[in-house]
mmCIF file of C-alpha atoms and ligand atoms in Angstrom:
data_model
loop_
_atom_site.group_PDB
_atom_site.id
_atom_site.type_symbol
_atom_site.label_atom_id
_atom_site.label_comp_id
_atom_site.label_asym_id
_atom_site.label_seq_id
_atom_site.Cartn_x
_atom_site.Cartn_y
_atom_site.Cartn_z
ATOM 1 C CA MET E 21 48.515 59.734 123.069
ATOM 2 C CA ILE E 22 50.292 56.406 122.684
ATOM 3 C CA ALA E 23 49.339 53.405 124.785
ATOM 4 C CA SER E 24 52.190 53.159 127.259
ATOM 5 C CA VAL E 25 53.124 51.845 130.696
ATOM 6 C CA MET E 26 55.630 54.692 131.116
ATOM 7 C CA MET E 27 54.546 57.393 133.543
ATOM 8 C CA SER E 28 56.402 60.001 131.476
ATOM 9 C CA ASP E 29 54.192 59.187 128.459
ATOM 10 C CA LEU E 30 50.923 59.531 130.388
ATOM 11 C CA SER E 31 48.797 62.581 131.113
ATOM 12 C CA TRP E 32 48.283 63.269 134.805
ATOM 13 C CA ASP E 33 44.690 62.103 134.825
ATOM 14 C CA GLU E 34 45.473 58.851 133.011
ATOM 15 C CA TYR E 35 48.308 58.175 135.484
ATOM 16 C CA GLN E 36 45.997 59.012 138.365
ATOM 17 C CA ARG E 37 43.323 56.689 136.990
ATOM 18 C CA ARG E 38 45.756 53.774 136.767
ATOM 19 C CA ILE E 39 47.073 54.053 140.296
ATOM 20 C CA ALA E 40 43.762 55.015 141.945
ATOM 21 C CA ASP E 41 41.163 52.978 140.016
ATOM 22 C CA GLU E 42 43.308 50.057 138.896
ATOM 23 C CA ASP E 43 45.625 50.017 141.930
ATOM 24 C CA ALA E 44 48.490 49.504 139.477
ATOM 25 C CA ILE E 45 51.947 48.500 140.702
ATOM 26 C CA VAL E 46 54.315 51.449 140.233
ATOM 27 C CA LEU E 47 57.847 50.375 139.312
ATOM 28 C CA LEU E 48 60.793 52.700 139.928
ATOM 29 C CA PRO E 49 63.925 51.809 137.916
ATOM 30 C CA VAL E 50 67.214 52.901 139.495
ATOM 31 C CA GLY E 51 70.481 52.669 137.592
ATOM 32 C CA ALA E 52 73.756 54.512 137.301
ATOM 33 C CA VAL E 53 75.705 56.673 134.908
ATOM 34 C CA GLU E 54 78.894 54.644 134.778
ATOM 35 C CA GLN E 55 81.623 53.575 132.365
ATOM 36 C CA HIS E 56 81.120 50.051 130.965
ATOM 37 C CA GLY E 57 84.269 49.590 128.927
ATOM 38 C CA TYR E 58 84.775 50.904 125.398
ATOM 39 C CA HIS E 59 81.877 48.963 123.865
ATOM 40 C CA LEU E 60 78.879 49.856 126.048
ATOM 41 C CA PRO E 61 77.320 53.246 126.831
ATOM 42 C CA LEU E 62 77.455 55.136 130.118
ATOM 43 C CA GLY E 63 73.717 54.637 130.491
ATOM 44 C CA THR E 64 73.855 50.817 130.448
ATOM 45 C CA ASP E 65 72.638 50.301 134.031
ATOM 46 C CA TRP E 66 69.683 52.687 133.967
ATOM 47 C CA MET E 67 68.744 51.670 130.413
ATOM 48 C CA MET E 68 68.597 47.987 131.395
ATOM 49 C CA ALA E 69 66.753 48.666 134.668
ATOM 50 C CA THR E 70 64.197 50.711 132.751
ATOM 51 C CA TYR E 71 63.838 48.054 130.054
ATOM 52 C CA MET E 72 63.199 45.355 132.684
ATOM 53 C CA ALA E 73 60.709 47.556 134.518
ATOM 54 C CA ARG E 74 58.838 48.303 131.289
ATOM 55 C CA ARG E 75 58.581 44.670 130.227
ATOM 56 C CA ALA E 76 57.473 43.589 133.712
ATOM 57 C CA ALA E 77 54.935 46.435 133.878
ATOM 58 C CA GLU E 78 53.487 45.280 130.559
ATOM 59 C CA ASN E 79 53.120 41.785 132.024
ATOM 60 C CA VAL E 80 51.458 42.779 135.297
ATOM 61 C CA GLY E 81 49.526 45.898 134.270
ATOM 62 C CA GLY E 82 51.918 48.230 136.088
ATOM 63 C CA VAL E 83 53.222 51.732 135.502
ATOM 64 C CA VAL E 84 56.925 52.641 135.277
ATOM 65 C CA ALA E 85 57.792 55.822 137.155
ATOM 66 C CA ALA E 86 60.317 58.165 135.533
ATOM 67 C CA PRO E 87 63.646 56.401 136.159
ATOM 68 C CA ILE E 88 66.391 57.463 138.534
ATOM 69 C CA THR E 89 69.301 57.452 136.139
ATOM 70 C CA TYR E 90 72.143 58.300 138.547
ATOM 71 C CA GLY E 91 73.255 55.860 141.213
ATOM 72 C CA TYR E 92 75.617 55.227 144.103
ATOM 73 C CA ARG E 93 79.385 55.467 143.661
ATOM 74 C CA SER E 94 80.972 52.950 141.324
ATOM 75 C CA GLN E 95 83.239 50.720 143.402
ATOM 76 C CA ILE E 96 86.577 49.682 141.977
ATOM 77 C CA ARG E 97 86.052 45.954 142.670
ATOM 78 C CA THR E 98 82.477 45.806 141.339
ATOM 79 C CA GLY E 99 82.028 48.636 138.830
ATOM 80 C CA GLY E 100 85.497 49.694 137.807
ATOM 81 C CA GLY E 101 85.612 52.656 140.155
ATOM 82 C CA PRO E 102 84.747 56.328 140.073
ATOM 83 C CA HIS E 103 87.763 57.696 138.213
ATOM 84 C CA ARG E 104 87.014 57.121 134.503
ATOM 85 C CA GLY E 105 85.347 59.873 132.532
ATOM 86 C CA GLY E 106 81.583 59.932 132.676
ATOM 87 C CA THR E 107 81.152 57.791 135.789
ATOM 88 C CA THR E 108 78.977 60.343 137.538
ATOM 89 C CA ASN E 109 78.095 59.239 141.048
ATOM 90 C CA LEU E 110 75.754 60.233 143.833
ATOM 91 C CA ASP E 111 76.797 60.202 147.474
ATOM 92 C CA GLY E 112 74.998 57.475 149.429
ATOM 93 C CA LEU E 113 72.893 59.952 151.418
ATOM 94 C CA THR E 114 71.809 61.712 148.236
ATOM 95 C CA LEU E 115 70.618 58.466 146.649
ATOM 96 C CA ILE E 116 68.804 57.415 149.819
ATOM 97 C CA ASN E 117 66.998 60.747 150.051
ATOM 98 C CA LEU E 118 66.247 60.918 146.322
ATOM 99 C CA VAL E 119 64.676 57.455 146.206
ATOM 100 C CA LYS E 120 62.864 57.963 149.515
ATOM 101 C CA ASP E 121 61.384 61.265 148.312
ATOM 102 C CA VAL E 122 60.181 59.766 145.031
ATOM 103 C CA LEU E 123 58.632 56.738 146.771
ATOM 104 C CA LYS E 124 56.758 58.973 149.212
ATOM 105 C CA GLU E 125 55.545 61.180 146.358
ATOM 106 C CA LEU E 126 54.234 58.150 144.471
ATOM 107 C CA VAL E 127 52.374 57.081 147.624
ATOM 108 C CA ARG E 128 51.050 60.618 148.201
ATOM 109 C CA HIS E 129 49.132 60.360 144.927
ATOM 110 C CA GLY E 130 47.674 56.993 145.763
ATOM 111 C CA ALA E 131 50.172 54.300 144.786
ATOM 112 C CA ARG E 132 50.262 51.522 147.388
ATOM 113 C CA LYS E 133 52.042 48.773 145.452
ATOM 114 C CA LEU E 134 55.577 49.881 144.684
ATOM 115 C CA ALA E 135 58.634 48.166 143.267
ATOM 116 C CA VAL E 136 62.202 49.434 143.079
ATOM 117 C CA ILE E 137 64.040 47.751 140.199
ATOM 118 C CA ASP E 138 67.803 48.065 140.602
ATOM 119 C CA GLY E 139 70.204 47.838 137.662
ATOM 120 C CA HIS E 140 73.453 48.804 139.450
ATOM 121 C CA PHE E 141 75.143 46.495 141.936
ATOM 122 C CA GLU E 142 76.407 49.269 144.229
ATOM 123 C CA ASN E 143 72.939 50.720 144.836
ATOM 124 C CA ARG E 144 71.824 47.708 146.822
ATOM 125 C CA PHE E 145 72.040 48.785 150.470
ATOM 126 C CA TYR E 146 71.229 52.415 149.744
ATOM 127 C CA LEU E 147 67.966 51.328 148.150
ATOM 128 C CA ASP E 148 67.216 49.095 151.139
ATOM 129 C CA GLU E 149 67.665 52.123 153.383
ATOM 130 C CA ALA E 150 65.525 54.356 151.139
ATOM 131 C CA CYS E 151 62.677 51.812 151.169
ATOM 132 C CA PHE E 152 62.976 51.275 154.914
ATOM 133 C CA LEU E 153 62.905 55.000 155.686
ATOM 134 C CA ALA E 154 60.036 55.646 153.242
ATOM 135 C CA VAL E 155 57.882 52.962 154.886
ATOM 136 C CA ARG E 156 58.771 54.176 158.372
ATOM 137 C CA GLU E 157 57.983 57.802 157.562
ATOM 138 C CA LEU E 158 54.719 56.794 155.875
ATOM 139 C CA GLU E 159 53.767 54.771 158.950
ATOM 140 C CA TYR E 160 54.440 57.776 161.165
ATOM 141 C CA ALA E 161 52.104 59.732 158.864
ATOM 142 C CA GLY E 162 49.380 57.102 159.311
ATOM 143 C CA ILE E 163 49.800 55.354 155.947
ATOM 144 C CA THR E 164 50.264 51.688 156.760
ATOM 145 C CA ASP E 165 49.041 50.001 153.573
ATOM 146 C CA ALA E 166 51.966 50.826 151.269
ATOM 147 C CA LYS E 167 54.293 47.959 150.347
ATOM 148 C CA ILE E 168 57.584 48.172 148.467
ATOM 149 C CA LEU E 169 59.297 45.291 146.705
ATOM 150 C CA LYS E 170 62.976 45.881 145.931
ATOM 151 C CA MET E 171 65.161 43.709 143.736
ATOM 152 C CA ILE E 172 68.128 43.688 141.416
ATOM 153 C CA TYR E 173 66.520 42.450 138.212
ATOM 154 C CA ALA E 174 69.327 39.883 137.864
ATOM 155 C CA GLU E 175 68.988 38.720 141.480
ATOM 156 C CA ASP E 176 68.764 35.085 140.442
ATOM 157 C CA ILE E 177 70.141 33.282 137.376
ATOM 158 C CA LYS E 178 69.242 29.682 136.631
ATOM 159 C CA PRO E 179 72.346 27.437 136.720
ATOM 160 C CA GLU E 180 71.404 26.000 133.319
ATOM 161 C CA THR E 181 71.326 29.499 131.815
ATOM 162 C CA LEU E 182 74.819 30.223 133.121
ATOM 163 C CA GLU E 183 75.983 26.876 131.801
ATOM 164 C CA THR E 184 74.673 27.695 128.335
ATOM 165 C CA ILE E 185 76.221 31.149 128.334
ATOM 166 C CA TYR E 186 79.521 30.380 130.030
ATOM 167 C CA ALA E 187 79.962 27.008 128.305
ATOM 168 C CA GLY E 188 83.426 25.805 129.336
ATOM 169 C CA LYS E 189 84.295 29.104 131.064
ATOM 170 C CA THR E 190 83.911 30.211 134.666
ATOM 171 C CA TYR E 191 81.159 32.660 135.618
ATOM 172 C CA PRO E 192 82.972 35.540 137.339
ATOM 173 C CA GLY E 193 79.971 36.418 139.562
ATOM 174 C CA LEU E 194 77.556 39.329 139.359
ATOM 175 C CA ASP E 195 80.052 41.704 141.015
ATOM 176 C CA LEU E 196 82.641 41.203 138.246
ATOM 177 C CA GLU E 197 80.036 41.066 135.498
ATOM 178 C CA HIS E 198 80.760 44.658 134.633
ATOM 179 C CA GLY E 199 80.803 45.217 130.902
ATOM 180 C CA GLY E 200 81.135 41.426 130.675
ATOM 181 C CA ILE E 201 79.194 38.791 128.802
ATOM 182 C CA LEU E 202 75.896 39.217 130.638
ATOM 183 C CA GLU E 203 75.587 42.975 130.274
ATOM 184 C CA THR E 204 76.959 42.949 126.737
ATOM 185 C CA ALA E 205 74.570 40.199 125.596
ATOM 186 C CA MET E 206 71.575 41.876 127.233
ATOM 187 C CA MET E 207 72.398 45.207 125.613
ATOM 188 C CA LEU E 208 72.843 43.449 122.237
ATOM 189 C CA TYR E 209 69.316 42.134 122.615
ATOM 190 C CA CYS E 210 67.621 45.233 124.083
ATOM 191 C CA HIS E 211 69.644 48.133 122.661
ATOM 192 C CA PRO E 212 71.696 46.795 119.721
ATOM 193 C CA ASP E 213 72.433 50.282 118.391
ATOM 194 C CA HIS E 214 74.290 51.050 121.614
ATOM 195 C CA VAL E 215 76.843 48.222 121.458
ATOM 196 C CA ASP E 216 80.119 48.190 119.497
ATOM 197 C CA MET E 217 81.487 44.627 119.636
ATOM 198 C CA SER E 218 84.612 45.681 117.687
ATOM 199 C CA LYS E 219 85.749 47.775 120.666
ATOM 200 C CA ILE E 220 86.111 44.949 123.209
ATOM 201 C CA PRO E 221 89.850 44.751 123.971
ATOM 202 C CA ASP E 222 92.009 41.743 124.864
ATOM 203 C CA GLU E 223 92.797 42.380 128.504
ATOM 204 C CA ASP E 224 93.742 40.275 131.489
ATOM 205 C CA LEU E 225 91.059 39.970 134.147
ATOM 206 C CA PRO E 226 91.781 42.053 137.236
ATOM 207 C CA LYS E 227 93.021 40.306 140.387
ATOM 208 C CA PHE E 228 91.820 42.394 143.284
ATOM 209 C CA PRO E 229 93.325 42.345 146.773
ATOM 210 C CA PRO E 230 90.829 41.545 149.544
ATOM 211 C CA TYR E 231 90.471 45.200 150.612
ATOM 212 C CA ASP E 232 89.678 48.658 149.245
ATOM 213 C CA LEU E 233 91.773 51.815 149.163
ATOM 214 C CA PHE E 234 90.617 55.410 149.452
ATOM 215 C CA PRO E 235 91.478 57.161 147.245
ATOM 216 C CA VAL E 236 91.239 54.328 144.754
ATOM 217 C CA ASP E 237 94.198 53.102 142.716
ATOM 218 C CA PRO E 238 93.029 53.277 139.064
ATOM 219 C CA ASP E 239 95.688 50.727 138.074
ATOM 220 C CA TRP E 240 93.672 47.954 139.739
ATOM 221 C CA VAL E 241 91.255 48.032 136.785
ATOM 222 C CA PRO E 242 92.052 47.255 133.111
ATOM 223 C CA ALA E 243 92.402 50.335 130.896
ATOM 224 C CA SER E 244 89.000 49.811 129.283
ATOM 225 C CA GLY E 245 87.204 49.829 132.623
ATOM 226 C CA GLY E 246 85.634 46.388 132.070
ATOM 227 C CA LEU E 247 86.031 43.832 134.872
ATOM 228 C CA SER E 248 85.390 40.807 132.691
ATOM 229 C CA SER E 249 85.354 40.478 128.915
ATOM 230 C CA GLY E 250 82.179 40.818 126.881
ATOM 231 C CA LYS E 251 83.797 38.861 124.035
ATOM 232 C CA GLY E 252 81.631 36.104 122.627
ATOM 233 C CA SER E 253 78.357 37.744 123.656
ATOM 234 C CA THR E 254 75.478 37.147 121.258
ATOM 235 C CA VAL E 255 71.946 38.412 120.798
ATOM 236 C CA GLU E 256 70.682 34.907 121.518
ATOM 237 C CA MET E 257 72.446 34.878 124.916
ATOM 238 C CA GLY E 258 70.904 38.250 125.562
ATOM 239 C CA ARG E 259 67.440 36.955 124.725
ATOM 240 C CA LEU E 260 67.866 34.003 127.077
ATOM 241 C CA LEU E 261 68.982 36.234 129.968
ATOM 242 C CA VAL E 262 66.567 39.084 129.407
ATOM 243 C CA GLU E 263 63.500 36.887 129.050
ATOM 244 C CA GLU E 264 64.502 34.999 132.209
ATOM 245 C CA PHE E 265 64.916 38.250 134.146
ATOM 246 C CA VAL E 266 61.662 39.726 132.800
ATOM 247 C CA ASP E 267 59.961 36.575 134.037
ATOM 248 C CA LEU E 268 61.780 36.767 137.400
ATOM 249 C CA VAL E 269 60.653 40.356 137.977
ATOM 250 C CA SER E 270 57.106 39.750 136.701
ATOM 251 C CA THR E 271 56.491 36.644 138.804
ATOM 252 C CA SER E 272 57.986 38.319 141.893
ATOM 253 C CA LEU E 273 55.573 41.222 141.462
ATOM 254 C CA SER E 274 52.612 38.943 140.843
ATOM 255 C CA LYS E 275 53.450 36.881 143.922
ATOM 256 C CA GLU E 276 53.603 39.861 146.276
ATOM 257 C CA PHE E 277 50.887 42.071 144.861
ATOM 258 C CA ARG E 278 48.109 39.867 143.496
HETATM 259 ZN ZN1 ZN S 3 76.325 47.691 134.634
HETATM 260 MN MN1 MN S 4 76.830 49.329 137.531
#
């Protein structure tokens, strides 16, 4: 068998050995299946969350649990909305229960250091709730030594990195960075075969009203589904961002668990 930090690559006894004997941190990537414009794949969020979890696990001697590929509902003002083909969402309660169940299962087999690595903006509060409920239910069952770290891998970006990448332009914010320069550059670096730079259209940025509508109005979002343009993204920008985020996740894990 190959040397791997991925749970799915390990035999049961090797996995068991790592969490029981080595007390390895178990990282759970959570993403989404969601449109990302014409130039990025539907799997962008879970692919990037899994990439970050793998790199961080390699740094800290962790194990990456099989990823949760589906995520909470794409919101029109942060993810382009639920209406475009392929954006396949979970209800909030489903995501909470799914993540909670997996966390408790990981703990049942001995994991005590857990990390939820989020790659999809809209998951945020549902993952908080899943972690909270998992810890509470474990405490009721007498397990009080399990700890869960939860973070969006891009939680923090150094101002100088943004300055380099958005030289002369305005950073739209993480909520509008959907199919934009950050995600496009990171995918160019991590999954170059999954990016088609020739398909980024010339579109005006959306101007959202300060409220939401249910059902959503698809016309709020540009035809491509992107909320900011990925034009001008390069592999080098991707390297800068990805290595910074790998470091951010790795040092966060080391700080809390070592
Ligand atoms: Zn995304
Ligand atoms: Mn997303």
